[in-house]
Amino acid sequence: MTRKHDAIFDDVLSGLDAPSAPRATPDHDAGSARFLKRSTTISERLAGEIEEKTLRWIDPARCRMWTRHNREYALLTEDNCRDLIDGIRAQGRQEFPAIVRPVDDPDYDYEVICGARRHFAVSWLRAHNYTQFRYLIETRTLTDEEAFRLADIENRDREDISDYERAIDYADAVARYYGGKQKAMAERLEVSQPWLSRYLQLAKLPDVVIAAFANVREIRERNARELKPLLGDPETCDAVLDAAASLARQQQAARDGQGAYVDAAAVMRRLTRAGRPARPEVPVDRAVFGTPGIAVQTRGRKVTVSFDDGLTRDQLEAAFAHYLQSRFDG
């Protein structure tokens, strides 16, 4: 995390009440107390100011994801969390706490603001014969807007959050927390307005274009920039949407086990090609002069004759003789 992001992170957490010490529960044994009760410097704006934070080990099943978490939990898999799963298993514990807040729900004690991958990794380990692992959390009291900014700061530089996930999160936040004002949101996040605008544009891509991709995690911010002029032009929009619909059917067929997926690069080639103005047709004489495989193309004063590589000498001589006769005597 960069220094700038550290500063924003501190700003989100500053002024919040420190959580009270946890009650004694089976999840908090005396042997781990020294590790759990550690102090962390949150802000150094006032000399000697230190905030006590108490960390807790809990069963991950007692946590739910915040409904506006910026990571799509359903997209997490063993494969894309393998590095974290292996790291926790090698270390013997989760090193960095997730940030959660309490909820009034009989089925859950907390909701996760930051730490979805850690939650998945620990849950996966517990489900695969590593029941000794627990989920390390830090409890905070946060408003929704504070929770949004905190989650954004933690995940902004991480490549495993897709551009499209981030775009959807920003589009929801600008309406929900900032009254639809991009400038206010950009100032609060300490990002440039053009940078934020590009992500908000990505969130506006039509559903059929999103469905054209095999996985939403493949959709990049630059894709929206490339498609924006084509979708904004009435002469090309319909062609791009038709191509997207065709791709969406192909991707769905692949999910059903019929055919192969189309990768993101190929999707973009087909969509942008569909939006290009049609080139004027060049008159082509496809007549076969006595022998299959001979074609003549005329472009202005230039004539191109093509033929199959498999033609024999006799076949080629006969075809050219026929062409020359028809050209000069016909």
XYZ file of N, CA, C and O in Angstrom, residues 173-261:
356
model
N -21.629 3.474 -5.296
C -21.229 4.413 -4.251
C -21.500 5.863 -4.628
O -21.925 6.657 -3.777
N -21.272 6.233 -5.887
C -21.450 7.641 -6.264
C -22.909 8.061 -6.099
O -23.198 9.211 -5.735
N -23.829 7.138 -6.336
C -25.248 7.454 -6.150
C -25.661 7.357 -4.682
O -26.424 8.184 -4.179
N -25.131 6.351 -3.994
C -25.571 6.056 -2.629
C -25.002 7.031 -1.588
O -25.686 7.441 -0.663
N -23.720 7.389 -1.747
C -23.050 8.183 -0.700
C -22.758 9.625 -1.101
O -22.548 10.468 -0.227
N -22.708 9.909 -2.416
C -22.239 11.230 -2.837
C -23.250 11.969 -3.720
O -22.888 12.904 -4.432
N -24.509 11.534 -3.663
C -25.564 12.248 -4.376
C -25.365 12.315 -5.872
O -25.835 13.258 -6.521
N -24.659 11.345 -6.441
C -24.418 11.331 -7.878
C -23.342 12.297 -8.338
O -23.135 12.462 -9.539
N -22.626 12.915 -7.406
C -21.615 13.917 -7.747
C -20.233 13.275 -7.813
O -19.629 12.939 -6.790
N -19.747 13.117 -9.032
C -18.442 12.487 -9.234
C -17.321 13.297 -8.590
O -16.368 12.718 -8.053
N -17.426 14.608 -8.657
C -16.365 15.450 -8.102
C -16.237 15.224 -6.594
O -15.118 15.085 -6.076
N -17.377 15.166 -5.897
C -17.347 14.954 -4.449
C -16.739 13.598 -4.113
O -15.943 13.467 -3.179
N -17.095 12.589 -4.890
C -16.558 11.248 -4.642
C -15.060 11.211 -4.922
O -14.294 10.617 -4.158
N -14.636 11.828 -6.026
C -13.213 11.839 -6.366
C -12.397 12.521 -5.273
O -11.312 12.059 -4.907
N -12.919 13.627 -4.744
C -12.214 14.333 -3.673
C -12.132 13.477 -2.417
O -11.099 13.440 -1.741
N -13.210 12.770 -2.108
C -13.233 11.943 -0.901
C -12.276 10.761 -1.027
O -11.642 10.369 -0.041
N -12.166 10.205 -2.232
C -11.261 9.078 -2.448
C -9.840 9.532 -2.764
O -8.931 8.703 -2.854
N -9.680 10.839 -2.995
C -8.383 11.403 -3.382
C -7.864 10.781 -4.671
O -6.718 10.318 -4.758
N -8.736 10.771 -5.680
C -8.365 10.332 -7.026
C -8.785 11.427 -7.990
O -9.570 12.320 -7.653
N -8.267 11.369 -9.224
C -8.636 12.375 -10.214
C -10.024 12.076 -10.775
O -10.453 10.911 -10.835
N -10.721 13.124 -11.202
C -12.042 12.931 -11.786
C -11.996 12.110 -13.075
O -12.853 11.238 -13.272
N -11.026 12.354 -13.975
C -10.972 11.526 -15.190
C -10.768 10.043 -14.877
O -11.357 9.176 -15.528
N -9.930 9.746 -13.874
C -9.695 8.349 -13.494
C -10.990 7.706 -13.019
O -11.349 6.602 -13.430
N -11.713 8.400 -12.153
C -12.978 7.875 -11.649
C -14.003 7.755 -12.764
O -14.752 6.761 -12.840
N -14.045 8.729 -13.653
C -15.013 8.727 -14.748
C -14.853 7.508 -15.647
O -15.843 6.938 -16.130
N -13.615 7.074 -15.867
C -13.388 5.903 -16.722
C -14.001 4.648 -16.110
O -14.561 3.808 -16.826
N -13.906 4.517 -14.793
C -14.502 3.341 -14.145
C -16.029 3.425 -14.145
O -16.715 2.408 -14.334
N -16.558 4.614 -13.964
C -18.009 4.765 -14.004
C -18.540 4.472 -15.403
O -19.650 3.949 -15.564
N -17.755 4.788 -16.430
C -18.148 4.471 -17.800
C -18.169 2.964 -18.017
O -19.047 2.430 -18.703
N -17.217 2.265 -17.431
C -17.178 0.812 -17.556
C -18.451 0.188 -16.978
O -18.999 -0.771 -17.534
N -18.944 0.722 -15.875
C -20.146 0.184 -15.239
C -21.390 0.378 -16.098
O -22.404 -0.285 -15.870
N -21.316 1.271 -17.100
C -22.470 1.548 -17.949
C -22.543 0.653 -19.183
O -23.478 0.767 -19.981
N -21.579 -0.246 -19.364
C -21.632 -1.130 -20.530
C -22.936 -1.931 -20.511
O -23.356 -2.428 -19.462
N -23.593 -2.085 -21.666
C -24.847 -2.854 -21.710
C -24.649 -4.284 -21.231
O -23.571 -4.864 -21.399
N -25.701 -4.856 -20.671
C -25.626 -6.220 -20.152
C -25.204 -7.221 -21.219
O -24.473 -8.177 -20.933
N -25.660 -7.013 -22.450
C -25.334 -7.970 -23.506
C -23.836 -7.945 -23.821
O -23.246 -8.975 -24.175
N -23.206 -6.794 -23.660
C -21.761 -6.701 -23.865
C -21.031 -7.415 -22.721
O -20.052 -8.127 -22.952
N -21.514 -7.243 -21.511
C -20.915 -7.955 -20.370
C -21.028 -9.461 -20.576
O -20.080 -10.217 -20.335
N -22.186 -9.921 -21.054
C -22.401 -11.356 -21.271
C -21.536 -11.911 -22.392
O -21.343 -13.130 -22.488
N -21.002 -11.033 -23.245
C -20.145 -11.491 -24.340
C -18.811 -12.022 -23.836
O -18.118 -12.758 -24.555
N -18.450 -11.670 -22.614
C -17.188 -12.135 -22.029
C -17.437 -13.407 -21.225
O -18.469 -13.549 -20.568
N -16.484 -14.309 -21.268
C -16.624 -15.568 -20.541
C -16.647 -15.341 -19.036
O -17.296 -16.074 -18.294
N -15.940 -14.301 -18.567
C -15.828 -14.039 -17.131
C -15.734 -12.527 -16.947
O -14.928 -11.868 -17.612
N -16.549 -11.980 -16.052
C -16.530 -10.529 -15.856
C -15.181 -10.041 -15.359
O -14.834 -8.863 -15.523
N -14.390 -10.940 -14.762
C -13.073 -10.526 -14.274
C -12.112 -10.239 -15.419
O -11.043 -9.684 -15.212
N -12.484 -10.623 -16.644
C -11.636 -10.349 -17.805
C -11.900 -8.960 -18.387
O -11.148 -8.493 -19.241
N -12.965 -8.312 -17.957
C -13.352 -7.026 -18.544
C -12.504 -5.922 -17.930
O -12.466 -5.754 -16.708
N -11.842 -5.150 -18.787
C -10.929 -4.106 -18.335
C -11.498 -2.715 -18.596
O -12.344 -2.519 -19.487
N -10.980 -1.771 -17.841
C -11.419 -0.385 -18.031
C -11.151 0.095 -19.450
O -11.941 0.837 -20.026
N -10.049 -0.354 -20.037
C -9.723 0.084 -21.399
C -10.727 -0.451 -22.424
O -10.905 0.158 -23.489
N -11.376 -1.580 -22.125
C -12.384 -2.120 -23.039
C -13.538 -1.145 -23.206
O -14.054 -0.959 -24.310
N -13.962 -0.543 -22.106
C -15.051 0.442 -22.173
C -14.635 1.645 -23.008
O -15.437 2.194 -23.766
N -13.368 2.062 -22.878
C -12.891 3.195 -23.675
C -12.915 2.881 -25.166
O -13.262 3.722 -25.995
N -12.551 1.642 -25.519
C -12.536 1.250 -26.926
C -13.947 1.140 -27.503
O -14.179 1.474 -28.666
N -14.876 0.678 -26.693
C -16.232 0.442 -27.184
C -17.129 1.678 -27.103
O -18.140 1.750 -27.813
N -16.778 2.635 -26.256
C -17.639 3.799 -26.056
C -17.996 4.515 -27.356
O -19.193 4.777 -27.611
N -17.030 4.850 -28.236
C -17.420 5.558 -29.464
C -18.280 4.706 -30.393
O -19.145 5.233 -31.114
N -18.074 3.390 -30.392
C -18.864 2.510 -31.256
C -20.289 2.372 -30.746
O -21.238 2.348 -31.527
N -20.445 2.299 -29.430
C -21.781 2.178 -28.853
C -22.519 3.514 -28.865
O -23.755 3.550 -28.826
N -21.774 4.608 -28.915
C -22.393 5.922 -28.931
C -22.788 6.391 -30.324
O -23.457 7.418 -30.458
N -22.403 5.651 -31.350
C -22.710 6.013 -32.734
C -23.878 5.162 -33.223
O -23.774 3.933 -33.281
N -25.011 5.799 -33.588
C -26.175 5.018 -34.048
C -25.869 4.123 -35.240
O -26.533 3.091 -35.432
N -24.880 4.490 -36.058
C -24.576 3.709 -37.248
C -23.803 2.434 -36.927
O -23.747 1.513 -37.737
N -23.169 2.374 -35.763
C -22.373 1.191 -35.410
C -22.888 0.454 -34.173
O -22.544 -0.703 -33.958
N -23.734 1.120 -33.380
C -24.180 0.538 -32.114
C -24.883 -0.803 -32.310
O -24.562 -1.794 -31.639
N -25.846 -0.854 -33.228
C -26.620 -2.080 -33.420
C -25.731 -3.241 -33.848
O -25.924 -4.376 -33.400
N -24.761 -2.971 -34.710
C -23.865 -4.033 -35.179
C -23.032 -4.589 -34.025
O -22.819 -5.802 -33.922
N -22.560 -3.700 -33.136
C -21.766 -4.143 -31.989
C -22.632 -4.970 -31.039
O -22.202 -6.021 -30.544
N -23.865 -4.523 -30.790
C -24.750 -5.249 -29.892
C -25.133 -6.616 -30.476
O -25.255 -7.603 -29.732
N -25.323 -6.677 -31.792
C -25.626 -7.966 -32.429
C -24.451 -8.930 -32.273
O -24.636 -10.121 -31.988
N -23.240 -8.413 -32.469
C -22.047 -9.255 -32.306
C -21.917 -9.708 -30.852
O -21.550 -10.857 -30.576
N -22.233 -8.817 -29.918
C -22.162 -9.175 -28.497
C -23.169 -10.272 -28.165
O -22.870 -11.206 -27.412
N -24.370 -10.167 -28.719
C -25.391 -11.186 -28.465
C -24.950 -12.545 -28.992
O -25.158 -13.582 -28.348
N -24.319 -12.545 -30.164
C -23.813 -13.791 -30.733
C -22.725 -14.394 -29.844
O -22.695 -15.606 -29.590
N -21.838 -13.547 -29.349
C -20.777 -14.011 -28.453
C -21.351 -14.529 -27.143
O -20.883 -15.534 -26.598
N -22.380 -13.849 -26.634
C -22.998 -14.283 -25.375
C -23.584 -15.688 -25.519
O -23.467 -16.515 -24.605
N -24.203 -15.955 -26.662
C -24.743 -17.307 -26.901
C -23.627 -18.332 -26.965
O -23.754 -19.453 -26.465
N -22.519 -17.952 -27.573
C -21.379 -18.868 -27.673
C -20.770 -19.142 -26.303
O -20.404 -20.286 -25.992
N -20.673 -18.105 -25.468
C -20.120 -18.296 -24.121
C -21.050 -19.174 -23.282
O -20.595 -20.026 -22.505
N -22.372 -18.979 -23.435
C -23.316 -19.799 -22.684
C -23.249 -21.255 -23.129
O -23.325 -22.179 -22.303
N -23.071 -21.464 -24.433
C -22.934 -22.830 -24.939
C -21.697 -23.498 -24.342
O -21.716 -24.681 -24.002
N -20.620 -22.727 -24.190
C -19.398 -23.269 -23.592
C -19.649 -23.660 -22.131
O -19.150 -24.687 -21.655
N -20.417 -22.846 -21.415
C -20.740 -23.183 -20.023
C -21.562 -24.466 -19.948
O -21.488 -25.213 -18.973
N -22.354 -24.710 -21.002
C -23.180 -25.913 -21.048
C -22.418 -27.115 -21.599
O -23.009 -28.172 -21.829
N -21.103 -26.913 -21.825
C -20.286 -28.019 -22.306
C -20.302 -28.218 -23.807
O -19.864 -29.255 -24.310
N -20.789 -27.220 -24.529
C -20.852 -27.318 -25.989
C -19.956 -26.251 -26.610
O -20.334 -25.097 -26.713
N -18.770 -26.655 -26.985
C -17.833 -25.723 -27.593
C -16.880 -25.117 -26.588
O -16.924 -25.421 -25.390
N -16.048 -24.203 -27.095
C -15.014 -23.589 -26.261
C -15.350 -22.132 -25.978
O -16.083 -21.480 -26.733
N -14.808 -21.625 -24.862
C -14.983 -20.221 -24.531
C -14.204 -19.338 -25.510
O -13.186 -19.759 -26.066
